[in-house]
Amino acid sequence: MRCLIYVEHNGGQVAESALQLGTLAKSIGAEAVGLVCAGDGEAVADLTRQLSGFDAALGVADPVVSAYNAQAAAKALTQCVETQAPDLVMTSYSTAGIDLAPTVSIKADLPMIGYVLELAIDGDGLAAVSMVYGGKLRAKTEIATPCIVAVMPGAAKAEALAGQPAPNAEMIQVDLSGLAMTVVETLEPESSDVNLAEAEKIFCVGRALGGTEKIGVAEEMAAALGAELAGSRPVIDAGWMPKVRQVGKSGTKVKPKLYFMAGVSGAPEHLEGMEDSELIIAINSDEQAPIFGKAHYGAVCDMFQLLPALTARLNAGK
Amino acid sequence: MELGEDERDIDREWIGLELNPFDDQALEQAVLLKESVAARVTAIAAEAEGGERMLKTALARGVDEVRLIELDEEAVQLSSRARAPLYAEAIAEIAPDLVLTGVLSTDDLYGELAPLLGAILDWPQVSAASQVTQKGASVTVRQEYSGGAAAMVEMQLPAVVGLQTASRPPRYVPGSKLRDLLKVEIPTSEPSVEPGADLADATTLELPDSSGGAEMIDGNAEVVAEKIHGILSERGLV
């Protein structure tokens, strides 16, 4: 089985999620072939050198793809799928993967599954497990090859292939003229006094906070705990907290000693950003909240009763 | 959330329906474009339980036109892959400059609708977008990546955007405005294309195995607070 992997990168570094795809491909006995799109041949070579344990790599060098361009990347990946005829195409379930996997599935007429957590050979095809409905259910899908899967970051460990030799890229030509999309500017994360990535303790609130009028309860909790205050995506999208306080897929990835969370259901996008925390304590009013499958300690209760009670205890030191 | 008897779908009988958060953001962004650049906004939905109500909500929020795509009764829970050709057909008839969808929804499980539409219509598409602004024959959006990185991307129109966040939080619509629209007839259209082939028949659903999950703390708020305080103290975290 031959597996074509779209290799994401940023700032000259291959994304860890792309290396994880290599591990996943090898774990089902597939040949891992990376597709590396970058601004010039040297950049392609530098990135390909990071693909430890991959069996082969295809390189596309064009100034248009020096930064990720959804239309250009889809064109390159579709062309590779058509000319290389891989049995399996893998992307991460990332922004690029969400652009690319469905697009290529239409252009190359292949079936596609997203949110994939587990993948195994099943007869002539594959069996995939994905998380759906915000992580509340697992979907098991039997899928014939050739097919496309978009895999959740963290589904495999990148270190498994570390130290193994990397391939050399075979350069291919893709016509990237006449695109209707231009990347005008790339933006790095805003710097600010808030540094969630380095925080030892984080208190994160979710949608159940209800609005900015209640934010004082959360701020007092964070202060009593000596923790940095964070929010899940709905909290940031609603404008209740600035973006620098967002934990998760489109926010910051964190690994604190304590991750205390209230009113966060635990969608896969949030788990991706915090599941490596040393101690996770979650309270939620919904006993079915997926976060209880990931937390170390959990309680089903109303945060507006629990938080003041806990804040008072912490402030009293008992 | 419970599974249906055949484990192919969730049991929808007692589920309360509301506009899902990302489609809510997409709807808000469309109305904001109407206000800022006089865009004419059409909201479309495929027939499903609550579909008409969603379109009435869209009218109450300020869209100009709505259209409900008729589906056979047994087809109302189609996946995005299956529905995409039906939407694409309606979009081709409406011929808009810009298509906005939520980046993910409960009936778009893989967040694939925007890229599928872009691919079928052969229009440029970006997902996970915010900050949509239009200028002449192009639109600029901010595409969000992991770790807080982002890019400003300019697309020539027509284009498709999978929206994550509108430029402003969705507005509140008073119930009285919705009640005024109760009797409004929603125009429908019958698709002439077949739904796309999907993997629905090859998929079964199951509840995640919750064993091995959190150790649950029982009791009222005071008891839970005391126990959490104890756990934190034991580990030297307070």
PDB file of N, CA, C and O in Angstrom, chain A residues 93 95 98-99 105 107 110 113 115 133 136-138 140-142 180-182 184-185 187 189 201 233 237 243 249-251 288 292 295-298 318, chain B residues 1 10 12 22 81 104 109-111 115 119 122 125 127 143-144 146-148 150-152 154 156 164-165 202-204 206 208 214-217 229 237:
ATOM      1  N   TYR A  93      -6.061  16.707  10.066  1.00  0.00           N
ATOM      2  CA  TYR A  93      -7.335  17.402  10.179  1.00  0.00           C
ATOM      3  C   TYR A  93      -7.029  18.780  10.756  1.00  0.00           C
ATOM      4  O   TYR A  93      -7.272  19.079  11.913  1.00  0.00           O
ATOM      5  N   THR A  95      -6.451  23.181   9.378  1.00  0.00           N
ATOM      6  CA  THR A  95      -7.066  24.098   8.416  1.00  0.00           C
ATOM      7  C   THR A  95      -6.734  23.665   6.989  1.00  0.00           C
ATOM      8  O   THR A  95      -7.623  23.562   6.140  1.00  0.00           O
ATOM      9  N   ILE A  98      -8.583  20.504   6.089  1.00  0.00           N
ATOM     10  CA  ILE A  98     -10.017  20.732   5.843  1.00  0.00           C
ATOM     11  C   ILE A  98     -10.207  21.352   4.458  1.00  0.00           C
ATOM     12  O   ILE A  98     -11.189  21.080   3.779  1.00  0.00           O
ATOM     13  N   ASP A  99      -9.271  22.194   4.024  1.00  0.00           N
ATOM     14  CA  ASP A  99      -9.317  22.698   2.647  1.00  0.00           C
ATOM     15  C   ASP A  99      -9.084  21.571   1.646  1.00  0.00           C
ATOM     16  O   ASP A  99      -9.797  21.443   0.651  1.00  0.00           O
ATOM     17  N   SER A 105     -11.002  15.114  -2.842  1.00  0.00           N
ATOM     18  CA  SER A 105     -11.957  14.007  -2.940  1.00  0.00           C
ATOM     19  C   SER A 105     -12.948  14.247  -4.085  1.00  0.00           C
ATOM     20  O   SER A 105     -13.383  13.302  -4.731  1.00  0.00           O
ATOM     21  N   LYS A 107     -12.190  16.426  -6.785  1.00  0.00           N
ATOM     22  CA  LYS A 107     -11.417  16.522  -8.032  1.00  0.00           C
ATOM     23  C   LYS A 107     -10.945  15.148  -8.509  1.00  0.00           C
ATOM     24  O   LYS A 107     -10.896  14.886  -9.705  1.00  0.00           O
ATOM     25  N   LEU A 110     -12.638  10.532  -5.030  1.00  0.00           N
ATOM     26  CA  LEU A 110     -12.296   9.519  -4.028  1.00  0.00           C
ATOM     27  C   LEU A 110     -13.164   9.731  -2.785  1.00  0.00           C
ATOM     28  O   LEU A 110     -13.503  10.859  -2.454  1.00  0.00           O
ATOM     29  N   ILE A 113     -12.807  10.597   4.632  1.00  0.00           N
ATOM     30  CA  ILE A 113     -13.265  10.650   6.034  1.00  0.00           C
ATOM     31  C   ILE A 113     -12.426  11.695   6.765  1.00  0.00           C
ATOM     32  O   ILE A 113     -11.212  11.780   6.555  1.00  0.00           O
ATOM     33  N   TYR A 115     -11.645  13.810  10.746  1.00  0.00           N
ATOM     34  CA  TYR A 115     -11.575  13.595  12.205  1.00  0.00           C
ATOM     35  C   TYR A 115     -11.054  12.199  12.570  1.00  0.00           C
ATOM     36  O   TYR A 115     -11.472  11.624  13.577  1.00  0.00           O
ATOM     37  N   TYR A 133     -19.768  14.740  16.140  1.00  0.00           N
ATOM     38  CA  TYR A 133     -20.642  15.456  17.073  1.00  0.00           C
ATOM     39  C   TYR A 133     -19.843  16.002  18.256  1.00  0.00           C
ATOM     40  O   TYR A 133     -20.147  15.734  19.422  1.00  0.00           O
ATOM     41  N   LYS A 136     -18.678  13.584  20.932  1.00  0.00           N
ATOM     42  CA  LYS A 136     -19.647  12.835  21.740  1.00  0.00           C
ATOM     43  C   LYS A 136     -19.854  11.412  21.232  1.00  0.00           C
ATOM     44  O   LYS A 136     -20.308  10.547  21.973  1.00  0.00           O
ATOM     45  N   LEU A 137     -19.555  11.179  19.954  1.00  0.00           N
ATOM     46  CA  LEU A 137     -19.728   9.846  19.385  1.00  0.00           C
ATOM     47  C   LEU A 137     -18.502   9.450  18.576  1.00  0.00           C
ATOM     48  O   LEU A 137     -17.789  10.301  18.050  1.00  0.00           O
ATOM     49  N   ARG A 138     -18.292   8.112  18.490  1.00  0.00           N
ATOM     50  CA  ARG A 138     -17.250   7.570  17.622  1.00  0.00           C
ATOM     51  C   ARG A 138     -17.931   7.009  16.386  1.00  0.00           C
ATOM     52  O   ARG A 138     -18.944   6.316  16.505  1.00  0.00           O
ATOM     53  N   LYS A 140     -17.384   4.536  13.153  1.00  0.00           N
ATOM     54  CA  LYS A 140     -16.507   3.530  12.535  1.00  0.00           C
ATOM     55  C   LYS A 140     -16.908   3.407  11.080  1.00  0.00           C
ATOM     56  O   LYS A 140     -18.074   3.147  10.778  1.00  0.00           O
ATOM     57  N   THR A 141     -15.944   3.589  10.196  1.00  0.00           N
ATOM     58  CA  THR A 141     -16.254   3.557   8.765  1.00  0.00           C
ATOM     59  C   THR A 141     -15.349   2.559   8.053  1.00  0.00           C
ATOM     60  O   THR A 141     -14.139   2.555   8.252  1.00  0.00           O
ATOM     61  N   GLU A 142     -15.982   1.712   7.236  1.00  0.00           N
ATOM     62  CA  GLU A 142     -15.206   0.834   6.352  1.00  0.00           C
ATOM     63  C   GLU A 142     -15.090   1.568   5.022  1.00  0.00           C
ATOM     64  O   GLU A 142     -16.088   2.008   4.473  1.00  0.00           O
ATOM     65  N   ALA A 180      -6.733  31.931  -8.616  1.00  0.00           N
ATOM     66  CA  ALA A 180      -7.666  32.994  -8.211  1.00  0.00           C
ATOM     67  C   ALA A 180      -7.481  33.338  -6.737  1.00  0.00           C
ATOM     68  O   ALA A 180      -8.363  33.919  -6.116  1.00  0.00           O
ATOM     69  N   MET A 181      -6.335  32.952  -6.174  1.00  0.00           N
ATOM     70  CA  MET A 181      -6.100  33.141  -4.743  1.00  0.00           C
ATOM     71  C   MET A 181      -4.660  33.599  -4.505  1.00  0.00           C
ATOM     72  O   MET A 181      -3.729  33.038  -5.063  1.00  0.00           O
ATOM     73  N   THR A 182      -4.495  34.648  -3.700  1.00  0.00           N
ATOM     74  CA  THR A 182      -3.164  35.158  -3.367  1.00  0.00           C
ATOM     75  C   THR A 182      -3.037  35.283  -1.858  1.00  0.00           C
ATOM     76  O   THR A 182      -3.939  35.824  -1.210  1.00  0.00           O
ATOM     77  N   VAL A 184      -1.686  37.337   0.795  1.00  0.00           N
ATOM     78  CA  VAL A 184      -1.200  38.712   0.837  1.00  0.00           C
ATOM     79  C   VAL A 184      -0.187  38.893   1.960  1.00  0.00           C
ATOM     80  O   VAL A 184       0.802  39.615   1.832  1.00  0.00           O
ATOM     81  N   GLU A 185      -0.439  38.228   3.076  1.00  0.00           N
ATOM     82  CA  GLU A 185       0.405  38.437   4.261  1.00  0.00           C
ATOM     83  C   GLU A 185       0.270  37.233   5.183  1.00  0.00           C
ATOM     84  O   GLU A 185      -0.839  36.707   5.358  1.00  0.00           O
ATOM     85  N   LEU A 187       0.707  35.959   9.122  1.00  0.00           N
ATOM     86  CA  LEU A 187       0.679  36.614  10.430  1.00  0.00           C
ATOM     87  C   LEU A 187       1.092  35.620  11.508  1.00  0.00           C
ATOM     88  O   LEU A 187       0.529  34.533  11.600  1.00  0.00           O
ATOM     89  N   PRO A 189       1.536  34.520  15.591  1.00  0.00           N
ATOM     90  CA  PRO A 189       0.701  34.786  16.757  1.00  0.00           C
ATOM     91  C   PRO A 189       1.072  36.118  17.402  1.00  0.00           C
ATOM     92  O   PRO A 189       2.252  36.471  17.479  1.00  0.00           O
ATOM     93  N   LYS A 201      -0.325  26.859  35.525  1.00  0.00           N
ATOM     94  CA  LYS A 201      -1.714  26.563  35.873  1.00  0.00           C
ATOM     95  C   LYS A 201      -2.623  27.383  34.959  1.00  0.00           C
ATOM     96  O   LYS A 201      -2.380  28.573  34.733  1.00  0.00           O
ATOM     97  N   ARG A 233     -13.042  28.077  22.262  1.00  0.00           N
ATOM     98  CA  ARG A 233     -13.325  28.852  21.060  1.00  0.00           C
ATOM     99  C   ARG A 233     -14.621  29.662  21.113  1.00  0.00           C
ATOM    100  O   ARG A 233     -14.616  30.855  20.770  1.00  0.00           O
ATOM    101  N   ASP A 237     -14.862  33.571  20.230  1.00  0.00           N
ATOM    102  CA  ASP A 237     -15.681  34.001  19.087  1.00  0.00           C
ATOM    103  C   ASP A 237     -16.780  34.961  19.514  1.00  0.00           C
ATOM    104  O   ASP A 237     -17.181  35.842  18.749  1.00  0.00           O
ATOM    105  N   LYS A 243      -8.293  36.879  21.774  1.00  0.00           N
ATOM    106  CA  LYS A 243      -7.801  35.656  21.105  1.00  0.00           C
ATOM    107  C   LYS A 243      -6.577  35.044  21.792  1.00  0.00           C
ATOM    108  O   LYS A 243      -6.392  33.826  21.760  1.00  0.00           O
ATOM    109  N   LYS A 249      -7.299  24.082  18.911  1.00  0.00           N
ATOM    110  CA  LYS A 249      -6.778  23.969  17.545  1.00  0.00           C
ATOM    111  C   LYS A 249      -6.410  25.320  16.937  1.00  0.00           C
ATOM    112  O   LYS A 249      -5.333  25.489  16.399  1.00  0.00           O
ATOM    113  N   SER A 250      -7.324  26.295  17.032  1.00  0.00           N
ATOM    114  CA  SER A 250      -7.013  27.584  16.415  1.00  0.00           C
ATOM    115  C   SER A 250      -6.471  28.576  17.432  1.00  0.00           C
ATOM    116  O   SER A 250      -6.288  29.745  17.143  1.00  0.00           O
ATOM    117  N   GLY A 251      -6.199  28.107  18.649  1.00  0.00           N
ATOM    118  CA  GLY A 251      -5.596  28.957  19.661  1.00  0.00           C
ATOM    119  C   GLY A 251      -4.219  28.448  20.033  1.00  0.00           C
ATOM    120  O   GLY A 251      -3.434  28.090  19.167  1.00  0.00           O
ATOM    121  N   GLN A 288     -22.828  13.958  29.958  1.00  0.00           N
ATOM    122  CA  GLN A 288     -22.329  13.315  28.735  1.00  0.00           C
ATOM    123  C   GLN A 288     -21.201  14.104  28.083  1.00  0.00           C
ATOM    124  O   GLN A 288     -20.739  13.732  27.010  1.00  0.00           O
ATOM    125  N   PHE A 292     -15.212  14.516  30.048  1.00  0.00           N
ATOM    126  CA  PHE A 292     -15.065  13.557  31.146  1.00  0.00           C
ATOM    127  C   PHE A 292     -14.324  12.286  30.704  1.00  0.00           C
ATOM    128  O   PHE A 292     -13.877  11.508  31.529  1.00  0.00           O
ATOM    129  N   ALA A 295     -10.533  13.964  31.133  1.00  0.00           N
ATOM    130  CA  ALA A 295     -10.079  14.566  32.391  1.00  0.00           C
ATOM    131  C   ALA A 295      -9.646  13.485  33.384  1.00  0.00           C
ATOM    132  O   ALA A 295     -10.033  12.328  33.262  1.00  0.00           O
ATOM    133  N   HIS A 296      -8.818  13.892  34.352  1.00  0.00           N
ATOM    134  CA  HIS A 296      -8.454  12.973  35.427  1.00  0.00           C
ATOM    135  C   HIS A 296      -9.523  12.978  36.514  1.00  0.00           C
ATOM    136  O   HIS A 296      -9.857  11.933  37.065  1.00  0.00           O
ATOM    137  N   TYR A 297     -10.028  14.165  36.838  1.00  0.00           N
ATOM    138  CA  TYR A 297     -11.124  14.282  37.791  1.00  0.00           C
ATOM    139  C   TYR A 297     -12.242  15.079  37.149  1.00  0.00           C
ATOM    140  O   TYR A 297     -11.978  16.017  36.383  1.00  0.00           O
ATOM    141  N   GLY A 298     -13.474  14.705  37.469  1.00  0.00           N
ATOM    142  CA  GLY A 298     -14.604  15.426  36.901  1.00  0.00           C
ATOM    143  C   GLY A 298     -15.720  15.555  37.917  1.00  0.00           C
ATOM    144  O   GLY A 298     -15.800  14.789  38.879  1.00  0.00           O
ATOM    145  N   LYS A 318      -8.037  26.964  52.890  1.00  0.00           N
ATOM    146  CA  LYS A 318      -8.426  25.699  53.534  1.00  0.00           C
ATOM    147  C   LYS A 318      -9.452  24.955  52.693  1.00  0.00           C
ATOM    148  O   LYS A 318     -10.086  25.542  51.827  1.00  0.00           O
TER     149      LYS A 318
ATOM    150  N   MET B   1     -27.281  12.811  24.139  1.00  0.00           N
ATOM    151  CA  MET B   1     -27.337  12.348  22.749  1.00  0.00           C
ATOM    152  C   MET B   1     -27.436  10.815  22.735  1.00  0.00           C
ATOM    153  O   MET B   1     -26.701  10.140  23.431  1.00  0.00           O
ATOM    154  N   ILE B  10     -27.863   9.492  14.769  1.00  0.00           N
ATOM    155  CA  ILE B  10     -28.310   9.776  16.124  1.00  0.00           C
ATOM    156  C   ILE B  10     -29.835   9.787  16.156  1.00  0.00           C
ATOM    157  O   ILE B  10     -30.487   9.948  15.136  1.00  0.00           O
ATOM    158  N   ARG B  12     -32.956  11.539  16.560  1.00  0.00           N
ATOM    159  CA  ARG B  12     -33.249  12.981  16.474  1.00  0.00           C
ATOM    160  C   ARG B  12     -34.609  13.343  17.051  1.00  0.00           C
ATOM    161  O   ARG B  12     -34.997  14.502  17.030  1.00  0.00           O
ATOM    162  N   PHE B  22     -21.372  27.933  14.026  1.00  0.00           N
ATOM    163  CA  PHE B  22     -20.592  28.440  12.882  1.00  0.00           C
ATOM    164  C   PHE B  22     -21.504  28.969  11.770  1.00  0.00           C
ATOM    165  O   PHE B  22     -21.183  29.972  11.124  1.00  0.00           O
ATOM    166  N   ARG B  81     -21.380  15.445   1.823  1.00  0.00           N
ATOM    167  CA  ARG B  81     -20.926  14.922   0.526  1.00  0.00           C
ATOM    168  C   ARG B  81     -22.119  14.627  -0.374  1.00  0.00           C
ATOM    169  O   ARG B  81     -22.085  14.866  -1.576  1.00  0.00           O
ATOM    170  N   LEU B 104     -18.078  24.279  10.151  1.00  0.00           N
ATOM    171  CA  LEU B 104     -18.396  22.938  10.678  1.00  0.00           C
ATOM    172  C   LEU B 104     -19.804  23.033  11.225  1.00  0.00           C
ATOM    173  O   LEU B 104     -20.200  24.093  11.695  1.00  0.00           O
ATOM    174  N   LEU B 109     -20.380  17.042   9.410  1.00  0.00           N
ATOM    175  CA  LEU B 109     -19.549  16.485  10.483  1.00  0.00           C
ATOM    176  C   LEU B 109     -18.059  16.657  10.268  1.00  0.00           C
ATOM    177  O   LEU B 109     -17.293  16.759  11.209  1.00  0.00           O
ATOM    178  N   TYR B 110     -17.621  16.647   9.016  1.00  0.00           N
ATOM    179  CA  TYR B 110     -16.181  16.743   8.764  1.00  0.00           C
ATOM    180  C   TYR B 110     -15.767  18.156   8.357  1.00  0.00           C
ATOM    181  O   TYR B 110     -14.627  18.381   7.964  1.00  0.00           O
ATOM    182  N   GLY B 111     -16.688  19.107   8.429  1.00  0.00           N
ATOM    183  CA  GLY B 111     -16.346  20.472   8.033  1.00  0.00           C
ATOM    184  C   GLY B 111     -15.989  20.559   6.563  1.00  0.00           C
ATOM    185  O   GLY B 111     -15.146  21.348   6.156  1.00  0.00           O
ATOM    186  N   PRO B 115     -15.237  23.399   1.222  1.00  0.00           N
ATOM    187  CA  PRO B 115     -14.318  22.897   0.184  1.00  0.00           C
ATOM    188  C   PRO B 115     -14.996  22.039  -0.878  1.00  0.00           C
ATOM    189  O   PRO B 115     -14.607  22.102  -2.058  1.00  0.00           O
ATOM    190  N   ALA B 119     -14.878  22.967  -4.789  1.00  0.00           N
ATOM    191  CA  ALA B 119     -14.355  22.016  -5.783  1.00  0.00           C
ATOM    192  C   ALA B 119     -15.383  21.749  -6.878  1.00  0.00           C
ATOM    193  O   ALA B 119     -15.050  21.706  -8.064  1.00  0.00           O
ATOM    194  N   ASP B 122     -15.781  24.842  -8.900  1.00  0.00           N
ATOM    195  CA  ASP B 122     -14.471  25.267  -9.392  1.00  0.00           C
ATOM    196  C   ASP B 122     -14.216  26.744  -9.058  1.00  0.00           C
ATOM    197  O   ASP B 122     -13.694  27.503  -9.866  1.00  0.00           O
ATOM    198  N   GLN B 125     -11.580  28.610  -2.632  1.00  0.00           N
ATOM    199  CA  GLN B 125     -12.214  28.364  -1.332  1.00  0.00           C
ATOM    200  C   GLN B 125     -11.191  28.404  -0.228  1.00  0.00           C
ATOM    201  O   GLN B 125     -10.090  27.871  -0.390  1.00  0.00           O
ATOM    202  N   SER B 127     -11.149  27.606   4.150  1.00  0.00           N
ATOM    203  CA  SER B 127     -11.913  27.276   5.352  1.00  0.00           C
ATOM    204  C   SER B 127     -11.266  27.963   6.546  1.00  0.00           C
ATOM    205  O   SER B 127     -10.195  28.558   6.430  1.00  0.00           O
ATOM    206  N   GLN B 143      -7.301  33.626   7.210  1.00  0.00           N
ATOM    207  CA  GLN B 143      -7.408  32.182   7.432  1.00  0.00           C
ATOM    208  C   GLN B 143      -6.603  31.815   8.672  1.00  0.00           C
ATOM    209  O   GLN B 143      -5.446  32.199   8.799  1.00  0.00           O
ATOM    210  N   GLU B 144      -7.238  31.098   9.588  1.00  0.00           N
ATOM    211  CA  GLU B 144      -6.622  30.778  10.884  1.00  0.00           C
ATOM    212  C   GLU B 144      -5.951  29.413  10.826  1.00  0.00           C
ATOM    213  O   GLU B 144      -6.535  28.455  10.339  1.00  0.00           O
ATOM    214  N   SER B 146      -3.207  26.527  13.135  1.00  0.00           N
ATOM    215  CA  SER B 146      -3.020  26.130  14.525  1.00  0.00           C
ATOM    216  C   SER B 146      -1.977  27.032  15.188  1.00  0.00           C
ATOM    217  O   SER B 146      -1.151  27.651  14.512  1.00  0.00           O
ATOM    218  N   GLY B 147      -2.042  27.106  16.501  1.00  0.00           N
ATOM    219  CA  GLY B 147      -1.062  27.864  17.256  1.00  0.00           C
ATOM    220  C   GLY B 147      -1.208  29.366  17.119  1.00  0.00           C
ATOM    221  O   GLY B 147      -0.284  30.116  17.447  1.00  0.00           O
ATOM    222  N   GLY B 148      -2.349  29.846  16.631  1.00  0.00           N
ATOM    223  CA  GLY B 148      -2.581  31.282  16.558  1.00  0.00           C
ATOM    224  C   GLY B 148      -1.983  31.952  15.326  1.00  0.00           C
ATOM    225  O   GLY B 148      -2.065  33.164  15.172  1.00  0.00           O
ATOM    226  N   ALA B 150      -1.819  32.861  11.254  1.00  0.00           N
ATOM    227  CA  ALA B 150      -2.904  33.185  10.322  1.00  0.00           C
ATOM    228  C   ALA B 150      -2.310  33.779   9.058  1.00  0.00           C
ATOM    229  O   ALA B 150      -1.113  34.083   9.003  1.00  0.00           O
ATOM    230  N   ALA B 151      -3.130  33.919   8.026  1.00  0.00           N
ATOM    231  CA  ALA B 151      -2.700  34.605   6.805  1.00  0.00           C
ATOM    232  C   ALA B 151      -3.862  35.406   6.266  1.00  0.00           C
ATOM    233  O   ALA B 151      -5.021  35.038   6.466  1.00  0.00           O
ATOM    234  N   MET B 152      -3.545  36.513   5.602  1.00  0.00           N
ATOM    235  CA  MET B 152      -4.572  37.262   4.885  1.00  0.00           C
ATOM    236  C   MET B 152      -4.561  36.755   3.448  1.00  0.00           C
ATOM    237  O   MET B 152      -3.518  36.756   2.788  1.00  0.00           O
ATOM    238  N   GLU B 154      -6.357  36.764  -0.379  1.00  0.00           N
ATOM    239  CA  GLU B 154      -7.257  37.468  -1.302  1.00  0.00           C
ATOM    240  C   GLU B 154      -7.748  36.491  -2.360  1.00  0.00           C
ATOM    241  O   GLU B 154      -6.953  35.752  -2.935  1.00  0.00           O
ATOM    242  N   GLN B 156     -10.286  35.991  -5.858  1.00  0.00           N
ATOM    243  CA  GLN B 156     -11.140  36.608  -6.871  1.00  0.00           C
ATOM    244  C   GLN B 156     -12.537  36.007  -6.766  1.00  0.00           C
ATOM    245  O   GLN B 156     -12.680  34.811  -6.534  1.00  0.00           O
ATOM    246  N   GLN B 164     -15.324  30.782  10.236  1.00  0.00           N
ATOM    247  CA  GLN B 164     -15.157  30.430  11.650  1.00  0.00           C
ATOM    248  C   GLN B 164     -15.755  31.531  12.529  1.00  0.00           C
ATOM    249  O   GLN B 164     -16.486  31.261  13.457  1.00  0.00           O
ATOM    250  N   THR B 165     -15.390  32.777  12.231  1.00  0.00           N
ATOM    251  CA  THR B 165     -15.834  33.880  13.082  1.00  0.00           C
ATOM    252  C   THR B 165     -16.242  35.071  12.229  1.00  0.00           C
ATOM    253  O   THR B 165     -15.478  35.524  11.374  1.00  0.00           O
ATOM    254  N   ALA B 202     -21.618   2.743   5.164  1.00  0.00           N
ATOM    255  CA  ALA B 202     -20.425   2.028   5.631  1.00  0.00           C
ATOM    256  C   ALA B 202     -20.007   2.495   7.028  1.00  0.00           C
ATOM    257  O   ALA B 202     -18.973   2.111   7.531  1.00  0.00           O
ATOM    258  N   THR B 203     -20.856   3.363   7.632  1.00  0.00           N
ATOM    259  CA  THR B 203     -20.485   3.954   8.922  1.00  0.00           C
ATOM    260  C   THR B 203     -21.443   3.517  10.019  1.00  0.00           C
ATOM    261  O   THR B 203     -22.657   3.522   9.830  1.00  0.00           O
ATOM    262  N   THR B 204     -20.895   3.120  11.148  1.00  0.00           N
ATOM    263  CA  THR B 204     -21.727   2.892  12.334  1.00  0.00           C
ATOM    264  C   THR B 204     -21.238   3.811  13.437  1.00  0.00           C
ATOM    265  O   THR B 204     -20.060   4.153  13.508  1.00  0.00           O
ATOM    266  N   GLU B 206     -21.026   4.793  17.628  1.00  0.00           N
ATOM    267  CA  GLU B 206     -21.079   4.214  18.975  1.00  0.00           C
ATOM    268  C   GLU B 206     -20.724   5.296  19.992  1.00  0.00           C
ATOM    269  O   GLU B 206     -20.034   6.266  19.667  1.00  0.00           O
ATOM    270  N   PRO B 208     -18.602   6.702  22.987  1.00  0.00           N
ATOM    271  CA  PRO B 208     -17.229   6.407  23.395  1.00  0.00           C
ATOM    272  C   PRO B 208     -17.210   5.607  24.699  1.00  0.00           C
ATOM    273  O   PRO B 208     -18.112   5.758  25.526  1.00  0.00           O
ATOM    274  N   ALA B 214     -12.549  10.240  33.514  1.00  0.00           N
ATOM    275  CA  ALA B 214     -12.333  10.963  34.768  1.00  0.00           C
ATOM    276  C   ALA B 214     -12.853  10.188  35.980  1.00  0.00           C
ATOM    277  O   ALA B 214     -13.855   9.485  35.897  1.00  0.00           O
ATOM    278  N   GLU B 215     -12.158  10.342  37.095  1.00  0.00           N
ATOM    279  CA  GLU B 215     -12.698   9.886  38.374  1.00  0.00           C
ATOM    280  C   GLU B 215     -13.707  10.946  38.796  1.00  0.00           C
ATOM    281  O   GLU B 215     -13.353  12.119  38.954  1.00  0.00           O
ATOM    282  N   MET B 216     -14.988  10.541  38.917  1.00  0.00           N
ATOM    283  CA  MET B 216     -16.028  11.542  39.140  1.00  0.00           C
ATOM    284  C   MET B 216     -16.188  11.865  40.630  1.00  0.00           C
ATOM    285  O   MET B 216     -16.158  10.975  41.474  1.00  0.00           O
ATOM    286  N   ILE B 217     -16.326  13.160  40.899  1.00  0.00           N
ATOM    287  CA  ILE B 217     -16.524  13.635  42.262  1.00  0.00           C
ATOM    288  C   ILE B 217     -18.015  13.921  42.445  1.00  0.00           C
ATOM    289  O   ILE B 217     -18.579  14.729  41.706  1.00  0.00           O
ATOM    290  N   HIS B 229     -10.276  21.140  46.190  1.00  0.00           N
ATOM    291  CA  HIS B 229      -9.261  21.827  46.986  1.00  0.00           C
ATOM    292  C   HIS B 229      -8.272  20.818  47.570  1.00  0.00           C
ATOM    293  O   HIS B 229      -7.047  21.026  47.555  1.00  0.00           O
ATOM    294  N   LEU B 237      -0.358  22.126  44.360  1.00  0.00           N
ATOM    295  CA  LEU B 237      -0.717  23.072  43.305  1.00  0.00           C
ATOM    296  C   LEU B 237      -1.358  24.346  43.850  1.00  0.00           C
ATOM    297  O   LEU B 237      -1.599  25.285  43.100  1.00  0.00           O
TER     298      LEU B 237
END
